[in-house]
XYZ file of C-alpha atoms in Angstrom:
621
model
C 65.978 108.351 128.453
C 69.952 109.451 128.581
C 69.691 113.050 130.121
C 73.192 114.316 129.515
C 74.979 117.601 131.238
C 76.317 120.208 129.333
C 79.352 118.945 127.828
C 79.103 115.331 128.412
C 80.065 112.542 125.952
C 79.525 108.985 125.567
C 82.676 106.536 124.354
C 82.545 105.850 120.889
C 81.341 102.321 120.399
C 79.190 99.846 118.375
C 77.267 97.200 118.800
C 74.932 94.502 117.018
C 71.396 96.761 117.902
C 69.777 99.018 115.542
C 68.840 102.131 118.008
C 66.808 105.056 117.150
C 67.396 108.248 118.522
C 64.972 111.450 119.738
C 65.911 114.207 121.096
C 63.503 116.134 123.308
C 65.631 118.326 124.733
C 68.889 120.059 124.477
C 71.142 119.127 121.896
C 74.049 116.904 121.360
C 76.515 116.288 117.947
C 76.908 113.091 117.345
C 79.693 111.554 115.898
C 79.325 108.328 113.359
C 81.605 106.509 110.770
C 84.020 109.401 110.501
C 81.847 112.493 110.124
C 79.784 114.334 112.874
C 76.662 116.767 112.347
C 74.023 118.096 115.110
C 71.018 116.251 116.612
C 68.879 118.918 118.321
C 65.121 119.007 119.882
C 62.856 117.246 117.632
C 64.897 115.417 115.942
C 65.628 111.513 115.057
C 68.113 109.685 114.102
C 68.755 105.940 113.322
C 71.756 103.836 114.329
C 72.545 100.924 112.376
C 73.978 97.381 113.365
C 78.138 97.628 113.782
C 77.902 101.256 112.721
C 80.443 103.499 114.875
C 79.412 106.253 116.955
C 79.872 108.595 120.265
C 77.403 111.239 121.671
C 78.325 115.244 122.890
C 75.929 117.128 124.918
C 75.849 120.670 123.602
C 76.338 123.256 125.868
C 72.621 123.379 126.821
C 72.970 119.984 128.040
C 70.175 117.007 126.769
C 67.674 114.755 126.881
C 67.600 112.068 123.923
C 64.677 109.056 124.100
C 66.699 106.000 122.995
C 64.683 103.196 121.566
C 66.714 99.663 120.635
C 66.183 95.810 118.766
C 67.646 93.354 118.101
C 67.678 92.165 114.080
C 69.714 88.880 113.521
C 69.285 89.219 109.671
C 70.232 94.013 110.048
C 73.479 92.164 112.268
C 74.320 89.170 110.093
C 74.069 91.598 106.602
C 76.572 94.516 108.429
C 78.760 91.940 109.337
C 79.607 90.157 106.071
C 79.364 93.084 104.161
C 82.998 94.270 105.517
C 84.904 92.045 103.210
C 87.109 93.124 100.999
C 84.712 94.374 98.912
C 86.753 96.894 96.748
C 88.184 97.409 93.446
C 90.903 100.207 93.771
C 94.154 98.114 94.007
C 96.080 97.806 97.038
C 99.465 99.025 98.295
C 100.904 96.683 100.686
C 103.611 98.214 103.147
C 104.935 96.262 105.672
C 106.759 98.077 108.370
C 110.405 98.817 107.280
C 113.333 97.135 108.437
C 116.336 98.582 110.355
C 119.316 97.547 108.806
C 121.618 97.738 112.233
C 121.439 93.807 111.331
C 120.939 90.874 109.047
C 117.262 89.308 108.885
C 116.504 86.805 111.423
C 112.834 84.360 111.135
C 110.819 86.360 114.323
C 111.396 89.825 111.177
C 109.998 86.347 108.450
C 107.514 85.557 110.552
C 106.465 88.565 111.436
C 105.642 91.830 108.564
C 107.364 90.883 105.473
C 106.042 87.239 104.553
C 102.801 87.747 105.598
C 103.115 91.043 103.359
C 103.993 88.401 100.404
C 100.807 85.983 101.137
C 98.817 88.934 101.386
C 99.279 90.820 97.826
C 99.526 86.761 95.926
C 95.870 86.350 97.600
C 94.881 90.070 96.678
C 96.385 89.131 92.607
C 94.514 85.442 92.829
C 91.233 87.304 93.855
C 91.294 89.146 90.515
C 92.893 92.731 92.169
C 96.352 94.403 91.465
C 99.152 94.868 94.032
C 101.667 95.845 94.890
C 104.583 95.232 97.142
C 106.500 98.232 99.080
C 110.150 97.262 100.904
C 112.509 98.845 102.289
C 115.016 100.052 105.513
C 114.557 102.861 108.023
C 115.865 105.896 107.048
C 117.301 107.966 110.143
C 116.724 105.101 113.275
C 120.213 106.128 116.492
C 119.971 101.869 116.263
C 121.757 102.455 112.355
C 124.344 104.621 114.307
C 124.556 102.462 117.184
C 125.477 99.850 114.480
C 127.983 101.829 113.053
C 130.238 102.853 115.668
C 130.696 99.707 116.747
C 131.346 98.640 113.616
C 133.909 101.371 112.804
C 131.694 101.476 109.538
C 130.238 105.273 107.896
C 126.605 105.333 108.717
C 124.784 104.716 105.379
C 128.411 102.260 103.883
C 126.448 99.578 107.234
C 123.249 100.457 106.123
C 124.296 99.426 103.103
C 125.652 96.419 104.099
C 122.679 95.397 106.152
C 120.630 96.642 102.999
C 122.035 93.939 100.240
C 121.903 91.098 103.262
C 118.373 91.886 103.925
C 117.668 91.775 100.485
C 119.138 88.303 100.173
C 116.935 87.422 102.819
C 113.752 88.164 100.460
C 114.920 86.351 97.746
C 115.417 83.218 99.155
C 112.131 83.586 100.890
C 110.740 84.547 97.376
C 108.786 87.590 98.888
C 110.647 89.969 97.249
C 108.894 93.507 97.176
C 107.959 95.862 94.024
C 109.831 98.932 95.350
C 112.429 99.065 97.687
C 113.177 101.576 99.423
C 116.769 102.366 100.528
C 118.414 104.129 103.655
C 119.802 107.035 101.700
C 117.477 109.230 100.583
C 118.042 110.676 96.421
C 117.341 113.841 96.077
C 113.337 113.033 95.269
C 113.389 111.309 98.572
C 114.785 114.733 100.426
C 112.821 116.456 98.654
C 108.960 114.739 99.808
C 110.165 114.523 103.502
C 109.905 118.265 102.731
C 107.163 118.746 101.433
C 105.114 117.349 103.496
C 106.866 119.000 106.848
C 105.968 122.320 105.157
C 102.774 120.901 104.761
C 102.022 120.142 108.357
C 104.752 123.447 109.511
C 101.970 125.634 107.302
C 98.759 123.852 109.024
C 100.267 124.761 112.976
C 100.473 121.208 113.569
C 104.849 121.606 114.223
C 105.118 123.496 117.149
C 108.563 124.081 119.692
C 109.352 122.401 122.694
C 112.018 122.703 125.320
C 112.472 119.307 127.730
C 115.344 118.570 130.657
C 117.284 116.270 128.279
C 119.639 113.131 128.983
C 123.091 115.036 128.895
C 125.847 113.380 129.351
C 128.952 116.258 131.042
C 131.579 114.019 129.989
C 131.251 114.030 126.450
C 128.978 117.134 126.261
C 126.552 115.329 124.141
C 123.104 115.043 124.590
C 122.094 111.527 124.301
C 119.005 110.910 122.958
C 116.919 108.532 121.031
C 118.550 105.054 120.840
C 121.157 106.113 122.828
C 119.434 106.235 125.765
C 117.533 103.844 128.259
C 115.462 103.930 131.548
C 112.269 103.523 132.330
C 109.343 103.981 130.315
C 106.726 106.574 131.191
C 104.012 104.704 130.352
C 104.086 101.300 131.323
C 106.927 101.178 133.839
C 108.953 98.943 131.589
C 111.811 98.707 130.441
C 112.712 101.364 126.970
C 114.756 102.904 123.867
C 114.620 106.745 123.945
C 112.160 105.818 120.905
C 109.627 103.266 121.428
C 109.008 101.087 124.340
C 109.098 97.539 123.190
C 106.351 96.323 126.227
C 103.851 98.751 125.869
C 104.333 99.706 121.871
C 103.951 103.037 123.146
C 106.431 105.836 120.632
C 108.714 106.872 123.941
C 110.026 110.615 124.170
C 113.537 110.219 125.380
C 113.150 112.994 128.196
C 109.831 111.177 129.534
C 111.985 108.144 130.819
C 112.546 107.413 134.363
C 116.960 107.072 135.707
C 117.849 107.539 132.319
C 121.397 105.703 131.320
C 123.280 105.349 128.023
C 124.215 102.311 126.719
C 126.967 101.513 128.964
C 124.070 101.580 131.765
C 126.154 104.919 132.682
C 123.453 107.671 134.572
C 122.815 111.168 133.431
C 121.803 114.351 133.761
C 119.885 115.803 131.884
C 119.977 119.449 130.362
C 117.421 122.056 128.131
C 116.994 121.111 124.868
C 114.871 122.584 121.811
C 113.099 120.399 118.975
C 110.014 120.090 116.751
C 106.975 118.175 117.825
C 104.139 116.465 115.505
C 100.932 118.154 118.083
C 99.154 114.924 118.009
C 96.782 116.307 119.992
C 95.222 118.664 116.975
C 94.758 115.916 114.649
C 92.753 114.133 117.489
C 89.323 114.114 115.685
C 90.845 112.541 112.213
C 92.607 109.588 113.948
C 88.669 109.029 115.706
C 87.517 109.331 112.350
C 89.818 106.767 110.535
C 89.262 104.445 113.181
C 85.301 105.129 113.363
C 85.299 103.775 109.837
C 87.061 100.730 109.863
C 86.778 97.340 112.075
C 89.954 96.863 112.831
C 91.057 93.123 115.223
C 90.954 93.492 118.923
C 94.711 94.607 119.819
C 94.615 97.590 117.185
C 91.161 99.327 118.042
C 91.923 98.803 121.879
C 94.438 100.181 121.571
C 94.064 103.639 118.951
C 90.816 103.658 121.572
C 93.362 104.092 124.772
C 95.184 106.255 122.827
C 92.629 108.514 122.197
C 91.002 108.239 125.984
C 94.209 109.155 127.418
C 95.076 112.143 125.246
C 97.106 111.925 122.403
C 101.045 113.291 123.488
C 103.260 115.368 120.563
C 106.268 113.619 118.855
C 109.055 114.511 118.382
C 110.466 114.695 114.830
C 114.134 116.393 115.363
C 116.742 115.457 116.883
C 121.004 116.499 117.642
C 121.404 113.412 115.065
C 124.554 112.612 113.210
C 122.889 112.330 110.055
C 118.835 112.495 107.877
C 117.687 115.621 106.347
C 118.881 119.030 107.684
C 115.295 120.739 109.450
C 115.097 123.800 107.550
C 113.919 126.512 109.825
C 115.508 129.377 111.934
C 117.842 128.541 114.972
C 117.123 124.163 114.161
C 119.601 124.140 111.330
C 122.169 121.930 113.379
C 119.260 119.554 113.646
C 117.631 116.341 111.274
C 114.328 114.690 111.160
C 114.269 112.039 112.825
C 112.366 108.290 111.584
C 109.110 109.964 112.605
C 108.942 112.033 109.786
C 109.441 109.476 107.473
C 106.899 107.493 107.701
C 105.111 108.588 105.515
C 107.031 110.333 103.187
C 108.441 106.938 102.503
C 104.577 105.687 101.321
C 104.606 109.232 99.712
C 107.682 107.982 97.518
C 106.565 104.049 96.143
C 103.456 105.178 95.320
C 105.333 107.780 92.747
C 108.052 104.897 91.976
C 105.546 102.810 91.039
C 103.483 105.194 88.644
C 106.896 105.993 87.602
C 107.619 102.275 86.551
C 103.812 102.275 85.020
C 104.949 105.068 82.155
C 102.497 107.258 84.979
C 104.903 109.983 86.653
C 102.755 112.332 89.086
C 103.403 113.716 92.165
C 101.599 113.020 95.200
C 100.234 116.234 95.456
C 98.807 115.471 92.036
C 97.275 112.616 92.324
C 93.321 112.887 92.742
C 91.349 110.653 95.357
C 90.074 107.844 92.828
C 93.850 107.602 91.974
C 95.315 106.685 95.317
C 95.514 102.423 95.802
C 94.466 100.999 99.217
C 96.689 100.803 101.332
C 97.241 97.802 103.868
C 99.993 97.972 106.604
C 102.418 95.266 108.745
C 104.162 95.775 111.653
C 105.345 93.925 114.791
C 102.776 94.905 117.776
C 106.016 97.069 119.349
C 105.339 99.284 116.526
C 101.971 100.018 117.305
C 102.702 104.050 117.720
C 104.000 104.988 114.202
C 101.522 102.397 112.130
C 98.548 103.773 114.490
C 98.724 106.491 115.374
C 101.111 109.130 113.357
C 101.538 107.763 109.782
C 97.148 108.018 109.371
C 97.472 111.172 111.052
C 100.111 112.905 109.281
C 98.063 111.055 105.964
C 95.183 112.822 107.651
C 96.791 115.907 107.748
C 97.860 116.321 104.584
C 93.980 116.096 103.058
C 94.704 112.161 102.321
C 92.442 110.264 103.983
C 91.616 108.063 100.896
C 95.151 106.420 101.339
C 94.973 106.193 105.103
C 95.353 102.225 105.864
C 92.552 100.323 105.512
C 93.581 97.375 107.158
C 96.046 96.836 109.677
C 97.387 93.537 110.695
C 100.040 93.394 113.757
C 101.179 90.330 114.573
C 102.994 89.264 118.671
C 106.781 88.146 118.840
C 108.272 85.066 117.523
C 110.350 82.819 120.383
C 113.041 80.868 119.574
C 113.212 77.997 122.310
C 111.578 79.942 124.486
C 113.502 83.305 124.623
C 113.065 86.452 122.674
C 115.376 86.263 119.348
C 118.226 89.539 120.167
C 120.685 89.818 118.442
C 123.451 91.338 120.608
C 123.043 87.867 122.167
C 123.015 85.856 118.733
C 119.915 84.442 119.959
C 118.661 83.763 116.061
C 118.401 81.409 113.209
C 119.421 83.728 110.223
C 117.595 83.757 107.490
C 120.767 84.078 105.178
C 122.476 80.997 106.878
C 119.031 78.982 107.199
C 117.136 79.160 104.290
C 118.620 77.229 101.012
C 116.759 76.693 97.649
C 115.800 72.693 98.956
C 113.702 73.943 102.370
C 112.323 77.655 101.383
C 108.520 76.046 100.647
C 108.161 74.214 103.421
C 109.473 76.749 105.716
C 107.608 79.246 103.808
C 104.308 76.964 104.825
C 105.791 76.398 108.749
C 106.587 80.323 109.073
C 102.805 80.726 108.123
C 101.684 77.407 110.446
C 103.583 79.460 113.750
C 102.400 82.935 112.457
C 101.978 84.528 116.356
C 98.555 86.625 116.197
C 97.433 87.660 119.272
C 99.969 85.509 121.591
C 103.601 85.233 121.660
C 104.428 81.911 119.274
C 107.385 79.676 120.244
C 109.823 78.481 117.088
C 112.370 75.438 117.352
C 114.514 73.913 114.897
C 113.431 70.353 115.991
C 109.601 71.158 116.303
C 110.391 72.028 112.243
C 112.498 69.487 111.221
C 109.610 66.961 112.254
C 106.868 68.492 110.929
C 108.917 68.625 107.396
C 109.251 64.893 107.901
C 106.141 63.820 108.443
C 103.660 66.125 106.820
C 106.121 68.275 104.101
C 107.748 65.262 103.286
C 105.530 62.641 104.143
C 102.402 63.160 104.082
C 101.904 65.777 101.094
C 104.297 63.828 98.767
C 102.316 60.534 99.695
C 98.601 62.583 98.524
C 101.070 63.887 95.184
C 102.063 60.314 94.662
C 98.804 57.924 95.131
C 96.634 61.240 93.017
C 99.121 60.984 90.133
C 99.025 57.318 89.796
C 94.984 57.583 90.111
C 95.428 59.475 87.436
C 98.044 57.863 85.084
C 96.190 55.071 85.223
C 93.763 55.850 83.597
C 95.677 58.647 81.034
C 98.716 60.519 80.591
C 97.360 62.792 77.876
C 93.380 63.997 77.802
C 91.429 62.803 81.066
C 88.250 61.078 80.317
C 85.082 62.042 81.523
C 83.928 60.523 84.857
C 81.898 57.432 85.278
C 80.409 55.435 87.860
C 80.135 57.061 91.466
C 80.530 55.370 94.802
C 79.797 56.314 98.213
C 83.753 57.216 98.433
C 83.973 59.254 95.172
C 79.998 60.763 96.841
C 82.200 61.898 100.010
C 84.793 63.143 98.662
C 83.678 65.212 96.233
C 81.409 67.076 98.929
C 85.323 66.987 100.977
C 86.659 69.812 97.677
C 83.900 71.299 98.128
C 84.203 71.925 101.684
C 87.251 72.899 101.399
C 86.583 75.013 97.907
C 84.384 77.249 100.083
C 86.130 77.483 103.126
C 89.629 78.132 101.285
C 87.040 80.692 98.895
C 86.220 82.312 102.462
C 89.449 82.205 104.102
C 91.367 84.645 101.708
C 88.947 87.055 100.435
C 87.702 87.581 104.708
C 89.205 91.323 105.640
C 91.790 88.861 107.665
C 92.859 85.968 106.198
C 94.054 84.003 108.914
C 97.065 82.253 107.741
C 97.017 80.139 110.385
C 94.174 78.330 110.001
C 94.042 78.248 106.047
C 97.737 75.834 106.867
C 96.211 73.806 108.927
C 92.531 73.864 106.398
C 95.314 72.082 104.083
C 96.998 69.512 106.459
C 93.283 67.893 106.686
C 92.777 68.548 103.468
C 95.734 66.479 102.148
C 95.246 63.688 104.771
C 91.718 62.522 103.186
C 92.395 63.074 100.035
C 95.319 60.521 100.405
C 92.989 58.772 102.040
C 90.986 58.907 99.016
C 93.591 57.815 96.662
C 95.659 54.640 98.701
C 91.951 53.385 99.052
C 91.315 53.627 95.261
C 94.465 52.531 94.167
C 93.993 49.464 96.636
C 90.900 48.169 94.756
C 90.513 43.944 93.412
C 91.227 43.855 89.766
C 89.817 45.935 86.882
C 86.821 44.765 85.749
C 84.293 46.901 83.260
C 82.292 48.768 86.342
C 86.383 49.253 88.096
C 87.489 50.648 84.973
C 84.099 53.529 85.031
C 85.074 54.036 88.559
C 88.908 54.641 87.890
C 87.584 57.482 85.450
C 85.557 58.624 87.787
C 88.716 58.988 90.700
C 91.000 60.038 88.411
C 88.787 62.994 87.899
C 88.407 63.070 91.753
C 92.506 63.210 91.707
C 92.553 66.254 90.069
C 89.919 68.085 91.195
C 91.583 67.867 94.932
C 94.728 68.331 93.269
C 93.967 71.282 91.572
C 92.005 72.436 94.490
C 95.019 71.970 96.970
C 96.869 74.115 94.482
C 95.473 77.269 94.253
C 95.107 76.401 97.853
C 99.219 76.692 98.374
C 100.248 78.821 95.919
C 99.823 82.153 97.779
C 102.218 80.535 100.493
C 104.219 78.056 98.684
C 103.926 79.737 95.123
C 106.622 77.435 93.587
C 105.530 74.102 95.261
C 101.989 75.059 93.949
C 103.252 76.526 90.365
C 104.501 72.723 89.758
C 102.310 71.059 90.610
C 99.162 73.044 88.643
C 102.766 72.268 85.728
C 101.756 68.120 85.827
C 98.579 69.033 85.818
C 98.814 70.600 82.671
C 97.211 74.524 84.238
C 98.730 76.930 84.010
C 100.625 78.231 86.661
C 98.688 81.562 88.403
C 96.208 80.267 89.654
C 92.858 81.964 90.400
C 90.315 82.122 92.838
C 87.755 80.931 90.557
C 89.192 77.693 89.924
C 87.985 76.687 93.575
C 84.682 76.445 91.210
C 85.299 75.299 88.072
C 83.164 72.163 87.531
C 86.610 69.776 86.501
C 84.412 66.399 86.192
C 83.340 68.183 82.249
C 85.774 69.977 81.710
C 88.433 68.929 79.018
C 91.509 68.812 80.551
C 94.979 67.866 79.148
C 97.826 66.115 82.153
C 101.296 66.752 81.214
C 103.083 62.859 82.063
C 104.764 63.647 84.997
C 102.322 62.827 87.786
């Protein structure tokens, strides 16, 4: 029996068991899978495995009978159904770049390279996808860099944006849509459209706070221009986001605030506009209830829902940005928080325009909205996991709420945090060349910082490149080509005799194909595991190729075995190319070309019967 006092509530949760509830007395409100309903005396409901739920007692209190049992079959069927089973187009949006400097390997190892890989995986599975990338519009970090360089705000942003786009090109990770810093007429209009709708719904509120102020300059010191103690974790934070705990920080809440030079600041009253996230609590709870997010993201959102959602500043006395169209605030401009969602909507309009299907975001039917996947560093969690979903829900764009959220940890360099100011970084445009780009993509995937920080050293990369990329992988391709070439340089004959070695390799290929397909079709492809699976497979097939090439002089029986070995080599290299394609697209395409196959593979190739299909190799193996 469960007894609830009036208004009492459980925490939202899910579990492996099936539950059956019956209200004996009183009544409760059940929050389940993004919705809620009343359950009154005598009524019952069944809760399935992994079904997110919360029980809230009415003012009368309640007594409930609960029965639960474990069904392995039901649990595993439910868990297995949580994969990428949607056929909607995928809109992949990594966090916008801040154009206050150049792109370093920490940026690349986080959201930006992975976004390209996810898009290629989606396309290989037959799903349409597009990647949206861009630079932040109005962020005080850009103004700080511009003042330090004695440059105009937008000129500096454009210079660094050009550098970013070169970096993405070097990484072969160019997006389908790119949105620059300075907004055009439509970009400004979308921000105002979103603001007006939020304002009409009462979600924009006026607040006055004691804000850091410099009496010597007569200026408020806000946003990234002020630092101090984070009010949430006590760490050292700017007046925007805390890198230690990922919280969005209000400059007025910083303890012991100082300017960028370390000078203590006083505080004076300042009125600004805020987004009232607390009013959107139920929408955020509904959002997070409907999807199974990774551990960090789930715990992060739950922690904020439990402690209470704050009001988020959306205007400031910034030098650049879109002016606030409200009396009393004409001297203020919208900050970057107010631009998060409008940039998603602008990208959606841009992609439709490019396809000859122009439409405003508010004209689109729910069925016309793509599935949104967002990628970001864990220190940017607040804006991506709370602000963006809340605003989308407030705009009645539930179908555009993020379906997948990919948060990465930090990449360090030689054991230390990457730092632009200390020049402790490896800059993409200085390091990545046409000769090492594909190997570098693979290695960054191999050491992607998932869950915990990962360290990068140039020495480790060069050793791996020498040992695996230039030696073991090259050997597998060379030996596999020899195995095929000794039989034919044109049409590949069918298999002949089989030995235990070929049967074992066939099983190895099937195991590899099944594993790669499962990993690519998973809701959250583990690219670190995929790269290591590829390395293991390369080792196995190269040992088989080398062994096959060292058999005694040919006889009639050996010729039949060689035909089988050639077919197995073709199958292994084709499977390897499919697995490599999202990670190293140009390298994989070169292998496929030499095999006489189209250079844009799909996942169905992993199930093709290469033993019986007619294939023609190009002779370049």
